[in-house]
PDB file of C-alpha atoms in Angstrom:
ATOM      1  CA  MET A   1      34.103 108.364-183.015  1.00 57.00           C
ATOM      2  CA  ASN A   2      38.087 108.452-183.695  1.00 66.00           C
ATOM      3  CA  PRO A   3      39.110 112.328-183.517  1.00 66.00           C
ATOM      4  CA  ALA A   4      40.777 111.916-186.634  1.00 66.00           C
ATOM      5  CA  THR A   5      37.438 110.937-188.650  1.00 74.00           C
ATOM      6  CA  PRO A   6      36.132 114.360-189.337  1.00 82.00           C
ATOM      7  CA  ILE A   7      39.682 115.445-190.734  1.00 84.00           C
ATOM      8  CA  LYS A   8      39.632 112.651-192.604  1.00 79.00           C
ATOM      9  CA  PHE A   9      36.044 113.439-193.937  1.00 82.00           C
ATOM     10  CA  ALA A  10      37.226 116.948-194.626  1.00 84.00           C
ATOM     11  CA  ILE A  11      40.229 116.228-196.654  1.00 85.00           C
ATOM     12  CA  GLN A  12      37.923 113.521-198.724  1.00 83.00           C
ATOM     13  CA  ARG A  13      35.575 116.117-199.467  1.00 85.00           C
ATOM     14  CA  THR A  14      38.140 118.356-200.693  1.00 87.00           C
ATOM     15  CA  LEU A  15      39.745 115.944-202.901  1.00 82.00           C
ATOM     16  CA  ARG A  16      36.616 115.115-204.370  1.00 84.00           C
ATOM     17  CA  THR A  17      35.945 118.477-205.438  1.00 86.00           C
ATOM     18  CA  ILE A  18      38.998 118.189-207.705  1.00 87.00           C
ATOM     19  CA  GLY A  19      38.098 115.087-208.811  1.00 81.00           C
ATOM     20  CA  TRP A  20      40.550 112.942-206.715  1.00 79.00           C
ATOM     21  CA  GLU A  21      40.190 110.196-204.191  1.00 74.00           C
ATOM     22  CA  ILE A  22      42.292 108.197-201.513  1.00 71.00           C
ATOM     23  CA  ARG A  23      41.167 104.936-200.128  1.00 64.00           C
ATOM     24  CA  ARG A  24      42.961 101.961-198.576  1.00 61.00           C
ATOM     25  CA  TYR A  25      44.507  99.869-201.342  1.00 53.00           C
ATOM     26  CA  GLU A  26      44.460  96.066-200.210  1.00 54.00           C
ATOM     27  CA  LEU A  27      44.455  93.054-202.945  1.00 55.00           C
ATOM     28  CA  ALA A  28      41.198  91.768-201.384  1.00 79.00           C
ATOM     29  CA  GLU A  29      40.749  88.429-201.919  1.00 85.00           C
ATOM     30  CA  MET A  30      44.399  87.422-200.792  1.00 87.00           C
ATOM     31  CA  ALA A  31      43.845  89.615-197.782  1.00 86.00           C
ATOM     32  CA  GLN A  32      40.629  87.787-196.945  1.00 88.00           C
ATOM     33  CA  LEU A  33      42.311  84.859-196.814  1.00 91.00           C
ATOM     34  CA  LYS A  34      45.306  85.889-195.246  1.00 92.00           C
ATOM     35  CA  ARG A  35      42.749  87.032-192.291  1.00 89.00           C
ATOM     36  CA  TYR A  36      41.318  83.596-192.628  1.00 91.00           C
ATOM     37  CA  LEU A  37      44.329  81.512-192.319  1.00 94.00           C
ATOM     38  CA  ASP A  38      45.422  83.745-189.238  1.00 93.00           C
ATOM     39  CA  VAL A  39      41.815  83.626-187.641  1.00 93.00           C
ATOM     40  CA  HIS A  40      41.751  79.893-187.928  1.00 94.00           C
ATOM     41  CA  ASN A  41      45.721  79.339-186.986  1.00 95.00           C
ATOM     42  CA  ILE A  42      46.507  77.591-190.189  1.00 95.00           C
ATOM     43  CA  GLN A  43      50.577  77.514-190.577  1.00 96.00           C
ATOM     44  CA  CYS A  44      50.358  75.472-193.838  1.00 97.00           C
ATOM     45  CA  VAL A  45      48.854  75.690-197.469  1.00 96.00           C
ATOM     46  CA  LEU A  46      48.733  73.220-199.873  1.00 97.00           C
ATOM     47  CA  ASP A  47      49.138  74.951-203.287  1.00 96.00           C
ATOM     48  CA  ILE A  48      47.951  71.996-205.798  1.00 95.00           C
ATOM     49  CA  GLY A  49      48.633  72.327-209.256  1.00 93.00           C
ATOM     50  CA  ALA A  50      51.079  75.465-208.365  1.00 95.00           C
ATOM     51  CA  ASN A  51      51.656  76.172-212.286  1.00 94.00           C
ATOM     52  CA  ILE A  52      54.954  78.628-211.727  1.00 96.00           C
ATOM     53  CA  GLY A  53      53.889  79.935-208.300  1.00 96.00           C
ATOM     54  CA  GLN A  54      51.402  82.872-208.793  1.00 95.00           C
ATOM     55  CA  PHE A  55      49.154  81.854-205.837  1.00 95.00           C
ATOM     56  CA  ALA A  56      52.293  81.050-203.298  1.00 97.00           C
ATOM     57  CA  THR A  57      53.854  84.417-204.404  1.00 96.00           C
ATOM     58  CA  GLU A  58      50.760  86.391-204.039  1.00 92.00           C
ATOM     59  CA  LEU A  59      49.919  85.026-200.632  1.00 94.00           C
ATOM     60  CA  ARG A  60      53.702  85.859-199.482  1.00 94.00           C
ATOM     61  CA  THR A  61      52.904  89.211-200.736  1.00 92.00           C
ATOM     62  CA  SER A  62      49.583  89.345-198.667  1.00 90.00           C
ATOM     63  CA  GLY A  63      52.062  88.809-195.399  1.00 92.00           C
ATOM     64  CA  TYR A  64      50.968  85.092-195.239  1.00 94.00           C
ATOM     65  CA  LYS A  65      54.320  83.693-192.814  1.00 95.00           C
ATOM     66  CA  GLY A  66      53.730  80.321-192.620  1.00 97.00           C
ATOM     67  CA  ARG A  67      54.547  76.857-194.715  1.00 98.00           C
ATOM     68  CA  ILE A  68      53.709  76.526-198.375  1.00 98.00           C
ATOM     69  CA  VAL A  69      53.760  73.232-200.208  1.00 98.00           C
ATOM     70  CA  SER A  70      53.604  73.183-204.070  1.00 98.00           C
ATOM     71  CA  PHE A  71      53.019  70.385-206.259  1.00 97.00           C
ATOM     72  CA  GLU A  72      53.054  70.523-210.135  1.00 95.00           C
ATOM     73  CA  PRO A  73      53.087  67.924-212.817  1.00 94.00           C
ATOM     74  CA  GLN A  74      54.164  69.990-216.009  1.00 91.00           C
ATOM     75  CA  SER A  75      57.417  70.209-216.340  1.00 90.00           C
ATOM     76  CA  ASP A  76      58.019  73.668-218.159  1.00 89.00           C
ATOM     77  CA  ALA A  77      56.053  75.121-215.133  1.00 94.00           C
ATOM     78  CA  TYR A  78      57.806  72.876-212.699  1.00 96.00           C
ATOM     79  CA  ALA A  79      61.141  74.199-213.422  1.00 95.00           C
ATOM     80  CA  ARG A  80      59.871  78.039-213.244  1.00 95.00           C
ATOM     81  CA  LEU A  81      58.175  77.086-209.857  1.00 97.00           C
ATOM     82  CA  THR A  82      61.356  75.680-208.032  1.00 98.00           C
ATOM     83  CA  ALA A  83      63.200  79.004-209.302  1.00 97.00           C
ATOM     84  CA  ALA A  84      60.436  81.176-207.860  1.00 97.00           C
ATOM     85  CA  ALA A  85      60.505  79.154-204.329  1.00 98.00           C
ATOM     86  CA  ALA A  86      64.425  78.885-204.220  1.00 97.00           C
ATOM     87  CA  ASN A  87      64.735  81.873-201.671  1.00 96.00           C
ATOM     88  CA  ASP A  88      61.896  80.847-199.429  1.00 98.00           C
ATOM     89  CA  ALA A  89      62.765  78.411-196.797  1.00 97.00           C
ATOM     90  CA  GLY A  90      59.172  78.289-195.686  1.00 98.00           C
ATOM     91  CA  TRP A  91      57.966  77.158-199.462  1.00 98.00           C
ATOM     92  CA  THR A  92      58.544  73.695-200.237  1.00 98.00           C
ATOM     93  CA  VAL A  93      57.911  72.359-204.077  1.00 98.00           C
ATOM     94  CA  ALA A  94      57.211  68.737-203.931  1.00 98.00           C
ATOM     95  CA  PRO A  95      58.496  66.340-206.663  1.00 97.00           C
ATOM     96  CA  ARG A  96      57.164  66.817-210.032  1.00 95.00           C
ATOM     97  CA  GLY A  97      53.724  65.115-210.169  1.00 94.00           C
ATOM     98  CA  ALA A  98      49.866  65.194-210.164  1.00 91.00           C
ATOM     99  CA  ILE A  99      47.643  64.921-206.851  1.00 90.00           C
ATOM    100  CA  GLY A 100      44.513  62.798-207.541  1.00 87.00           C
ATOM    101  CA  SER A 101      42.718  59.584-206.076  1.00 89.00           C
ATOM    102  CA  ALA A 102      44.741  57.320-207.319  1.00 89.00           C
ATOM    103  CA  ALA A 103      48.213  56.377-208.089  1.00 92.00           C
ATOM    104  CA  GLY A 104      49.247  56.189-211.881  1.00 91.00           C
ATOM    105  CA  GLU A 105      50.321  58.137-214.702  1.00 90.00           C
ATOM    106  CA  ILE A 106      48.338  60.666-216.662  1.00 87.00           C
ATOM    107  CA  GLU A 107      48.431  62.632-219.954  1.00 88.00           C
ATOM    108  CA  MET A 108      48.225  66.487-219.158  1.00 86.00           C
ATOM    109  CA  ASN A 109      46.913  68.995-221.993  1.00 83.00           C
ATOM    110  CA  ILE A 110      49.037  71.620-221.847  1.00 85.00           C
ATOM    111  CA  SER A 111      47.255  74.863-223.014  1.00 86.00           C
ATOM    112  CA  ASP A 112      48.777  77.823-225.114  1.00 85.00           C
ATOM    113  CA  ASN A 113      48.596  79.818-221.740  1.00 82.00           C
ATOM    114  CA  SER A 114      50.032  77.038-219.135  1.00 79.00           C
ATOM    115  CA  VAL A 115      47.840  78.420-216.491  1.00 83.00           C
ATOM    116  CA  SER A 116      44.638  76.461-218.008  1.00 82.00           C
ATOM    117  CA  SER A 117      46.650  73.277-218.668  1.00 85.00           C
ATOM    118  CA  SER A 118      44.898  70.001-216.888  1.00 84.00           C
ATOM    119  CA  ALA A 119      44.822  66.354-217.146  1.00 83.00           C
ATOM    120  CA  LEU A 120      40.977  67.312-217.445  1.00 84.00           C
ATOM    121  CA  PRO A 121      39.233  68.212-220.476  1.00 84.00           C
ATOM    122  CA  ILE A 122      38.346  71.618-221.155  1.00 85.00           C
ATOM    123  CA  LEU A 123      34.904  72.780-222.028  1.00 85.00           C
ATOM    124  CA  ASP A 124      33.954  75.152-224.965  1.00 86.00           C
ATOM    125  CA  GLN A 125      32.727  77.550-223.051  1.00 87.00           C
ATOM    126  CA  HIS A 126      36.410  78.351-221.585  1.00 81.00           C
ATOM    127  CA  THR A 127      37.923  78.091-224.480  1.00 85.00           C
ATOM    128  CA  ASP A 128      35.293  80.457-226.378  1.00 85.00           C
ATOM    129  CA  SER A 129      35.624  83.028-223.431  1.00 85.00           C
ATOM    130  CA  ALA A 130      39.872  82.334-222.956  1.00 85.00           C
ATOM    131  CA  PRO A 131      41.228  81.498-226.497  1.00 86.00           C
ATOM    132  CA  SER A 132      44.794  81.139-224.847  1.00 86.00           C
ATOM    133  CA  SER A 133      43.103  78.348-222.931  1.00 82.00           C
ATOM    134  CA  ARG A 134      43.102  76.121-225.591  1.00 82.00           C
ATOM    135  CA  TYR A 135      45.127  73.100-225.806  1.00 83.00           C
ATOM    136  CA  VAL A 136      48.518  73.191-227.554  1.00 84.00           C
ATOM    137  CA  ARG A 137      49.909  69.819-226.652  1.00 84.00           C
TER     138      ARG A 137
END
């Protein structure tokens, strides 16, 4: 047992008597993903449908230092994505476009909340549970 463990438990018990609790804080999902990337020595992440760069930003915040390549077809989101990546030499934004199984052009369904925008149709269950995901154009 770590010599600090009894002290840690005593502090926790004392704080709980006054309604406080101290615990380690992690962004659990991103921390798990970063550990996975580290364990498997993955040094490049493809961020498909990057929107404005939320995923890549969180990945960087978790401590990931490898390369990120983001892809985004939506013009408004693409402009914000390139701005988000501008000061990160390890984060490349590919030319605006979608990733799919065939070359060609697509029509994008743009949602009110932007993150739900897609070339694919949206299910009624999705818009019922998240009304801001409805397509506006």
